Amino acid sequence: MSENIANKVVVITGASSGLGEATARHLASFGAKVVLGARRTDKLEKIAGEIRAAGGQAEYLKTDVTVPSEVQSLVDKAVSAYGKLDVIVNNAGLMAIAPMSELKVEEWDRMIDINIKGVLYGVAAALPVFQRQKSGHFINISSVAGIKVFSPGGTVYSGTKFAVRAISDGLRHEVGGDIRTTTIEPGAVESELKYGSSHRESAEMVGDFYQLAISSDSVARAIAYAIEQPADVDINEIVLRPTVQDF
Ligand code: NDP
């Protein structure tokens, strides 16, 4: 059903690496028009260039998801470049693992700002467009750590991912009707996420754990599955993890 992906305009935050990059490349290969946001524009430029060289359509804009006006500009860019917005993938995220007793308050703030408020700013930017169009699709990236608390060490990260699930479900309930809402809850996936911890012992634990990680293409395929459904089918949640992962 990948014909349902062709010509859809898809904004992706955190598109400069990992899941966001893989999703951009995968959807573009099915003919989606992708609009990439992240802070590292050198990476975005390269990814967009490679998508175009392969015959796809891609735009990018430097976007810090902790700044509402920058997320708004990203959505505006999609609408001005392609005339509409079909999907926003609120994907940008940070995983800084450390025991609570380390009191990494600045990292707690960063995770709340990026993982929760960044998603909300994406909702605020896209919802008026979706309501005007009477169509649209939110895809918010939570985690298996948003289903079960990843503790010790991942307590605040889990808190942010529980929040993403709660916000997504309430959003689905409130906007219903014409607008679809999907939450993706991946387990360990290969990306740069595992490098986000400044606490040495936790970083080593994460590094060991991620030896079982699966490819970021696995999440890209899950996202494509949600998008390619007919408009009257709303895939609300997808949980995926490495077969050998028990958490
Ligand atoms: P990466 O670290 O590879 O990617 C994170 C992306 O977020 C980067 O593109 C980064 O770009 C972007 N980002 C970080 N901070 C900001 C910011 N302030 N503004 C805009 N973009 C930002 O990790 P993943 O691909 O793994 O992570 C993507 C999402 O998937 C996250 O929400 C993560 O929590 C979630 N997830 C990942 C899992 C995994 O095992 N990998 C499992 C479950 C969920 P830049 O630095 O250029 O801004």
mmCIF file of C-alpha atoms and ligand atoms in Angstrom:
data_model
loop_
_atom_site.group_PDB
_atom_site.id
_atom_site.type_symbol
_atom_site.label_atom_id
_atom_site.label_comp_id
_atom_site.label_asym_id
_atom_site.label_seq_id
_atom_site.Cartn_x
_atom_site.Cartn_y
_atom_site.Cartn_z
ATOM 1 C CA MET A 1 0.000 0.000 0.000
ATOM 2 C CA SER A 2 3.016 2.257 -0.353
ATOM 3 C CA GLU A 3 1.089 4.204 -3.011
ATOM 4 C CA ASN A 4 -0.643 5.851 -0.021
ATOM 5 C CA ILE A 5 2.756 7.316 0.951
ATOM 6 C CA ALA A 6 3.595 8.838 -2.441
ATOM 7 C CA ASN A 7 3.182 12.640 -2.553
ATOM 8 C CA LYS A 8 2.448 12.906 1.171
ATOM 9 C CA VAL A 9 4.244 15.856 2.748
ATOM 10 C CA VAL A 10 6.030 14.650 5.875
ATOM 11 C CA VAL A 11 7.829 16.829 8.429
ATOM 12 C CA ILE A 12 10.364 14.918 10.539
ATOM 13 C CA THR A 13 12.098 16.428 13.578
ATOM 14 C CA GLY A 14 15.440 14.985 14.627
ATOM 15 C CA ALA A 15 16.060 13.944 11.038
ATOM 16 C CA SER A 16 19.853 14.344 11.120
ATOM 17 C CA SER A 17 20.571 10.836 12.461
ATOM 18 C CA GLY A 18 19.107 7.553 13.669
ATOM 19 C CA LEU A 19 15.389 6.901 13.377
ATOM 20 C CA GLY A 20 14.576 10.282 11.859
ATOM 21 C CA GLU A 21 17.173 9.938 9.117
ATOM 22 C CA ALA A 22 16.124 6.355 8.334
ATOM 23 C CA THR A 23 12.466 7.381 8.222
ATOM 24 C CA ALA A 24 13.204 10.282 5.878
ATOM 25 C CA ARG A 25 15.109 8.069 3.462
ATOM 26 C CA HIS A 26 12.513 5.260 3.612
ATOM 27 C CA LEU A 27 9.466 7.484 3.080
ATOM 28 C CA ALA A 28 11.204 9.460 0.322
ATOM 29 C CA SER A 29 11.941 6.192 -1.486
ATOM 30 C CA PHE A 30 8.146 5.677 -1.667
ATOM 31 C CA GLY A 31 7.629 9.172 -3.111
ATOM 32 C CA ALA A 32 6.899 11.162 0.057
ATOM 33 C CA LYS A 33 8.031 14.804 0.087
ATOM 34 C CA VAL A 34 10.066 15.032 3.262
ATOM 35 C CA VAL A 35 10.948 18.156 5.224
ATOM 36 C CA LEU A 36 13.788 17.569 7.649
ATOM 37 C CA GLY A 37 14.435 19.449 10.881
ATOM 38 C CA ALA A 38 17.342 19.237 13.354
ATOM 39 C CA ARG A 39 20.157 21.466 14.607
ATOM 40 C CA ARG A 40 23.050 19.968 12.571
ATOM 41 C CA THR A 41 22.436 21.447 9.138
ATOM 42 C CA ASP A 42 25.545 19.856 7.613
ATOM 43 C CA LYS A 43 23.949 16.459 8.186
ATOM 44 C CA LEU A 44 20.521 17.591 6.974
ATOM 45 C CA GLU A 45 22.041 19.057 3.812
ATOM 46 C CA LYS A 46 23.826 15.771 3.058
ATOM 47 C CA ILE A 47 20.742 13.597 3.711
ATOM 48 C CA ALA A 48 18.450 15.872 1.661
ATOM 49 C CA GLY A 49 21.026 15.964 -1.134
ATOM 50 C CA GLU A 50 21.252 12.176 -1.238
ATOM 51 C CA ILE A 51 17.451 11.834 -1.278
ATOM 52 C CA ARG A 52 17.249 14.271 -4.211
ATOM 53 C CA ALA A 53 20.105 12.517 -6.040
ATOM 54 C CA ALA A 54 18.093 9.295 -5.763
ATOM 55 C CA GLY A 55 15.108 11.020 -7.413
ATOM 56 C CA GLY A 56 13.232 11.973 -4.235
ATOM 57 C CA GLN A 57 12.009 15.300 -2.913
ATOM 58 C CA ALA A 58 13.419 16.801 0.280
ATOM 59 C CA GLU A 59 13.772 20.151 2.006
ATOM 60 C CA TYR A 60 15.420 20.934 5.320
ATOM 61 C CA LEU A 61 15.535 23.694 7.887
ATOM 62 C CA LYS A 62 17.685 24.220 10.976
ATOM 63 C CA THR A 63 15.272 23.489 13.803
ATOM 64 C CA ASP A 64 15.738 23.381 17.553
ATOM 65 C CA VAL A 65 12.563 21.758 18.875
ATOM 66 C CA THR A 66 12.920 23.570 22.199
ATOM 67 C CA VAL A 67 12.169 26.831 20.372
ATOM 68 C CA PRO A 68 8.473 27.021 19.371
ATOM 69 C CA SER A 69 9.051 29.546 16.584
ATOM 70 C CA GLU A 70 11.612 27.253 14.930
ATOM 71 C CA VAL A 71 9.186 24.315 14.936
ATOM 72 C CA GLN A 72 6.533 26.628 13.502
ATOM 73 C CA SER A 73 8.977 27.689 10.764
ATOM 74 C CA LEU A 74 9.625 24.050 9.886
ATOM 75 C CA VAL A 75 5.908 23.393 9.408
ATOM 76 C CA ASP A 76 5.544 26.678 7.496
ATOM 77 C CA LYS A 77 8.386 25.598 5.215
ATOM 78 C CA ALA A 78 6.618 22.326 4.403
ATOM 79 C CA VAL A 79 3.387 24.137 3.560
ATOM 80 C CA SER A 80 5.105 26.832 1.482
ATOM 81 C CA ALA A 81 7.287 24.326 -0.414
ATOM 82 C CA TYR A 82 4.667 21.680 -1.060
ATOM 83 C CA GLY A 83 1.284 23.332 -0.408
ATOM 84 C CA LYS A 84 0.096 21.090 2.440
ATOM 85 C CA LEU A 85 1.169 18.981 5.411
ATOM 86 C CA ASP A 86 0.097 15.353 5.708
ATOM 87 C CA VAL A 87 2.265 13.991 8.518
ATOM 88 C CA ILE A 88 4.474 15.325 11.304
ATOM 89 C CA VAL A 89 6.869 12.858 12.925
ATOM 90 C CA ASN A 90 7.738 14.285 16.344
ATOM 91 C CA ASN A 91 10.944 12.304 16.731
ATOM 92 C CA ALA A 92 13.732 14.523 18.146
ATOM 93 C CA GLY A 93 14.891 13.146 21.475
ATOM 94 C CA LEU A 94 17.605 12.865 24.100
ATOM 95 C CA MET A 95 18.311 9.939 26.439
ATOM 96 C CA ALA A 96 20.570 10.964 29.323
ATOM 97 C CA ILE A 97 20.765 8.032 31.732
ATOM 98 C CA ALA A 98 21.945 8.458 35.332
ATOM 99 C CA PRO A 99 20.671 7.506 38.783
ATOM 100 C CA MET A 100 18.402 10.135 40.323
ATOM 101 C CA SER A 101 20.923 10.533 43.157
ATOM 102 C CA GLU A 102 23.398 12.044 40.671
ATOM 103 C CA LEU A 103 21.048 15.070 40.535
ATOM 104 C CA LYS A 104 21.661 15.813 36.863
ATOM 105 C CA VAL A 105 19.063 18.554 36.964
ATOM 106 C CA GLU A 106 20.234 20.233 33.753
ATOM 107 C CA GLU A 107 19.867 16.930 31.890
ATOM 108 C CA TRP A 108 16.390 16.446 33.370
ATOM 109 C CA ASP A 109 15.522 19.880 32.001
ATOM 110 C CA ARG A 110 16.992 19.090 28.579
ATOM 111 C CA MET A 111 15.049 15.833 28.299
ATOM 112 C CA ILE A 112 11.800 17.512 29.346
ATOM 113 C CA ASP A 113 12.418 20.368 26.922
ATOM 114 C CA ILE A 114 13.281 18.164 23.924
ATOM 115 C CA ASN A 115 11.255 15.001 24.520
ATOM 116 C CA ILE A 116 8.029 16.505 25.888
ATOM 117 C CA LYS A 117 7.897 20.198 25.027
ATOM 118 C CA GLY A 118 9.428 19.554 21.597
ATOM 119 C CA VAL A 119 6.539 17.177 20.824
ATOM 120 C CA LEU A 120 4.007 19.733 22.084
ATOM 121 C CA TYR A 121 5.518 22.455 19.904
ATOM 122 C CA GLY A 122 5.166 20.087 16.943
ATOM 123 C CA VAL A 123 1.512 19.586 17.832
ATOM 124 C CA ALA A 124 0.989 23.342 18.177
ATOM 125 C CA ALA A 125 2.530 24.016 14.777
ATOM 126 C CA ALA A 126 0.777 21.244 12.843
ATOM 127 C CA LEU A 127 -2.678 21.046 14.447
ATOM 128 C CA PRO A 128 -4.076 24.273 12.909
ATOM 129 C CA VAL A 129 -2.927 23.087 9.472
ATOM 130 C CA PHE A 130 -4.486 19.656 9.975
ATOM 131 C CA GLN A 131 -7.752 21.207 11.202
ATOM 132 C CA ARG A 132 -7.879 23.567 8.231
ATOM 133 C CA GLN A 133 -7.204 20.716 5.801
ATOM 134 C CA LYS A 134 -9.513 18.333 7.680
ATOM 135 C CA SER A 135 -6.733 15.753 7.455
ATOM 136 C CA GLY A 136 -3.350 15.046 8.983
ATOM 137 C CA HIS A 137 -1.337 12.507 10.936
ATOM 138 C CA PHE A 138 0.695 12.940 14.120
ATOM 139 C CA ILE A 139 3.385 10.326 14.674
ATOM 140 C CA ASN A 140 5.002 10.731 18.085
ATOM 141 C CA ILE A 141 8.036 8.697 19.136
ATOM 142 C CA SER A 142 7.785 7.301 22.645
ATOM 143 C CA SER A 143 9.694 4.158 23.729
ATOM 144 C CA VAL A 144 9.312 0.848 25.515
ATOM 145 C CA ALA A 145 10.611 3.019 28.375
ATOM 146 C CA GLY A 146 7.297 4.861 28.021
ATOM 147 C CA ILE A 147 5.444 1.635 28.861
ATOM 148 C CA LYS A 148 7.677 0.346 31.685
ATOM 149 C CA VAL A 149 9.941 2.478 33.872
ATOM 150 C CA PHE A 150 13.579 1.968 32.903
ATOM 151 C CA SER A 151 15.108 2.175 36.369
ATOM 152 C CA PRO A 152 17.601 2.781 37.873
ATOM 153 C CA GLY A 153 19.019 5.377 35.532
ATOM 154 C CA GLY A 154 16.254 5.968 33.043
ATOM 155 C CA THR A 155 13.641 7.324 35.423
ATOM 156 C CA VAL A 156 13.416 10.833 33.968
ATOM 157 C CA TYR A 157 13.796 9.578 30.380
ATOM 158 C CA SER A 158 10.952 7.131 31.061
ATOM 159 C CA GLY A 159 8.921 9.969 32.541
ATOM 160 C CA THR A 160 9.270 11.930 29.315
ATOM 161 C CA LYS A 161 8.289 8.928 27.207
ATOM 162 C CA PHE A 162 5.265 8.144 29.426
ATOM 163 C CA ALA A 163 4.280 11.774 28.846
ATOM 164 C CA VAL A 164 4.546 11.363 25.073
ATOM 165 C CA ARG A 165 2.176 8.373 25.239
ATOM 166 C CA ALA A 166 -0.274 10.247 27.448
ATOM 167 C CA ILE A 167 -0.224 13.348 25.251
ATOM 168 C CA SER A 168 -0.622 11.274 22.093
ATOM 169 C CA ASP A 169 -3.592 9.368 23.434
ATOM 170 C CA GLY A 170 -5.318 12.496 24.711
ATOM 171 C CA LEU A 171 -4.593 14.218 21.410
ATOM 172 C CA ARG A 172 -6.134 11.319 19.486
ATOM 173 C CA HIS A 173 -9.220 11.465 21.672
ATOM 174 C CA GLU A 174 -9.574 15.242 21.331
ATOM 175 C CA VAL A 175 -8.914 15.751 17.632
ATOM 176 C CA GLY A 176 -10.343 12.411 16.438
ATOM 177 C CA GLY A 177 -12.427 12.494 13.284
ATOM 178 C CA ASP A 178 -10.228 13.548 10.416
ATOM 179 C CA ILE A 179 -6.840 13.488 12.150
ATOM 180 C CA ARG A 180 -4.806 10.371 12.916
ATOM 181 C CA THR A 181 -2.428 9.890 15.861
ATOM 182 C CA THR A 182 0.181 7.160 16.129
ATOM 183 C CA THR A 183 2.600 6.526 18.989
ATOM 184 C CA ILE A 184 5.680 4.426 18.232
ATOM 185 C CA GLU A 185 7.345 2.611 21.140
ATOM 186 C CA PRO A 186 10.675 1.130 20.039
ATOM 187 C CA GLY A 187 13.100 -0.936 22.068
ATOM 188 C CA ALA A 188 16.843 -0.732 21.436
ATOM 189 C CA VAL A 189 17.515 0.647 17.970
ATOM 190 C CA GLU A 190 20.915 1.488 16.514
ATOM 191 C CA SER A 191 21.428 5.288 16.470
ATOM 192 C CA GLU A 192 23.353 8.027 18.269
ATOM 193 C CA LEU A 193 20.899 7.965 21.202
ATOM 194 C CA LYS A 194 23.160 5.698 23.272
ATOM 195 C CA TYR A 195 25.802 8.456 23.455
ATOM 196 C CA GLY A 196 23.505 10.859 25.364
ATOM 197 C CA SER A 197 24.575 9.944 28.915
ATOM 198 C CA SER A 198 27.247 11.947 30.738
ATOM 199 C CA HIS A 199 27.281 9.596 33.763
ATOM 200 C CA ARG A 200 30.150 7.180 33.048
ATOM 201 C CA GLU A 201 28.781 3.974 34.619
ATOM 202 C CA SER A 202 25.369 4.533 33.029
ATOM 203 C CA ALA A 203 26.938 5.218 29.633
ATOM 204 C CA GLU A 204 28.831 1.915 29.884
ATOM 205 C CA MET A 205 25.650 0.066 30.878
ATOM 206 C CA VAL A 206 23.788 1.599 27.919
ATOM 207 C CA GLY A 207 26.668 0.717 25.573
ATOM 208 C CA ASP A 208 26.535 -2.930 26.698
ATOM 209 C CA PHE A 209 22.738 -3.064 26.455
ATOM 210 C CA TYR A 210 22.707 -1.625 22.936
ATOM 211 C CA GLN A 211 24.760 -4.522 21.590
ATOM 212 C CA LEU A 212 21.391 -6.161 20.875
ATOM 213 C CA ALA A 213 20.047 -3.116 19.000
ATOM 214 C CA ILE A 214 18.208 -3.574 15.726
ATOM 215 C CA SER A 215 18.477 -1.330 12.663
ATOM 216 C CA SER A 216 16.762 2.079 12.584
ATOM 217 C CA ASP A 217 15.092 0.897 9.352
ATOM 218 C CA SER A 218 12.852 -1.248 11.569
ATOM 219 C CA VAL A 219 11.243 1.902 12.970
ATOM 220 C CA ALA A 220 11.092 3.522 9.526
ATOM 221 C CA ARG A 221 9.098 0.527 8.287
ATOM 222 C CA ALA A 222 6.716 0.759 11.261
ATOM 223 C CA ILE A 223 6.130 4.444 10.529
ATOM 224 C CA ALA A 224 5.522 3.684 6.847
ATOM 225 C CA TYR A 225 2.962 1.031 7.865
ATOM 226 C CA ALA A 226 1.016 3.587 9.909
ATOM 227 C CA ILE A 227 1.092 6.169 7.106
ATOM 228 C CA GLU A 228 0.138 3.830 4.287
ATOM 229 C CA GLN A 229 -3.167 2.738 5.846
ATOM 230 C CA PRO A 230 -6.353 4.077 4.259
ATOM 231 C CA ALA A 231 -7.460 7.433 5.739
ATOM 232 C CA ASP A 232 -10.188 5.783 7.835
ATOM 233 C CA VAL A 233 -7.683 3.505 9.609
ATOM 234 C CA ASP A 234 -5.764 5.025 12.525
ATOM 235 C CA ILE A 235 -2.897 2.856 13.801
ATOM 236 C CA ASN A 236 -2.684 4.173 17.372
ATOM 237 C CA GLU A 237 0.329 2.349 18.800
ATOM 238 C CA ILE A 238 3.183 0.233 17.521
ATOM 239 C CA VAL A 239 5.562 -1.460 19.968
ATOM 240 C CA LEU A 240 8.653 -3.043 18.425
ATOM 241 C CA ARG A 241 11.851 -4.314 19.978
ATOM 242 C CA PRO A 242 14.716 -6.675 19.207
ATOM 243 C CA THR A 243 13.442 -10.257 19.417
ATOM 244 C CA VAL A 244 16.058 -10.974 22.105
ATOM 245 C CA GLN A 245 15.222 -7.896 24.227
ATOM 246 C CA ASP A 246 13.176 -8.737 27.319
ATOM 247 C CA PHE A 247 12.736 -5.183 28.701
HETATM 248 P P1 NDP B 1 19.690 10.024 17.675
HETATM 249 O O1 NDP B 1 20.495 10.587 18.797
HETATM 250 O O2 NDP B 1 20.405 9.309 16.581
HETATM 251 O O3 NDP B 1 18.764 11.123 17.044
HETATM 252 C C1 NDP B 1 18.195 12.152 17.812
HETATM 253 C C2 NDP B 1 17.798 13.243 16.860
HETATM 254 O O4 NDP B 1 17.194 14.297 17.631
HETATM 255 C C3 NDP B 1 18.971 13.858 16.122
HETATM 256 O O5 NDP B 1 18.607 14.035 14.786
HETATM 257 C C4 NDP B 1 19.180 15.184 16.801
HETATM 258 O O6 NDP B 1 19.626 16.129 15.840
HETATM 259 C C5 NDP B 1 17.777 15.500 17.227
HETATM 260 N N1 NDP B 1 17.715 16.467 18.306
HETATM 261 C C6 NDP B 1 18.238 16.391 19.549
HETATM 262 N N2 NDP B 1 17.998 17.522 20.230
HETATM 263 C C7 NDP B 1 17.302 18.341 19.389
HETATM 264 C C8 NDP B 1 16.768 19.637 19.492
HETATM 265 N N3 NDP B 1 16.880 20.356 20.602
HETATM 266 N N4 NDP B 1 16.129 20.141 18.422
HETATM 267 C C9 NDP B 1 16.012 19.437 17.292
HETATM 268 N N5 NDP B 1 16.489 18.200 17.127
HETATM 269 C C10 NDP B 1 17.132 17.669 18.179
HETATM 270 O O7 NDP B 1 18.652 9.046 18.381
HETATM 271 P P2 NDP B 1 17.385 8.212 17.822
HETATM 272 O O8 NDP B 1 17.284 8.309 16.381
HETATM 273 O O9 NDP B 1 17.460 6.899 18.462
HETATM 274 O O10 NDP B 1 16.213 9.007 18.544
HETATM 275 C C11 NDP B 1 15.045 9.421 17.884
HETATM 276 C C12 NDP B 1 13.865 9.242 18.823
HETATM 277 O O11 NDP B 1 13.651 7.867 19.056
HETATM 278 C C13 NDP B 1 14.047 9.882 20.205
HETATM 279 O O12 NDP B 1 12.855 10.505 20.598
HETATM 280 C C14 NDP B 1 14.340 8.682 21.086
HETATM 281 O O13 NDP B 1 13.995 8.923 22.421
HETATM 282 C C15 NDP B 1 13.458 7.642 20.433
HETATM 283 N N6 NDP B 1 13.780 6.260 20.742
HETATM 284 C C16 NDP B 1 14.969 5.729 20.355
HETATM 285 C C17 NDP B 1 15.277 4.442 20.689
HETATM 286 C C18 NDP B 1 16.609 3.841 20.366
HETATM 287 O O14 NDP B 1 16.927 2.774 20.919
HETATM 288 N N7 NDP B 1 17.416 4.425 19.524
HETATM 289 C C19 NDP B 1 14.323 3.588 21.404
HETATM 290 C C20 NDP B 1 13.098 4.252 21.722
HETATM 291 C C21 NDP B 1 12.835 5.528 21.387
HETATM 292 P P3 NDP B 1 20.590 17.378 16.106
HETATM 293 O O15 NDP B 1 21.568 16.963 17.163
HETATM 294 O O16 NDP B 1 21.203 17.605 14.765
HETATM 295 O O17 NDP B 1 19.669 18.479 16.511
#
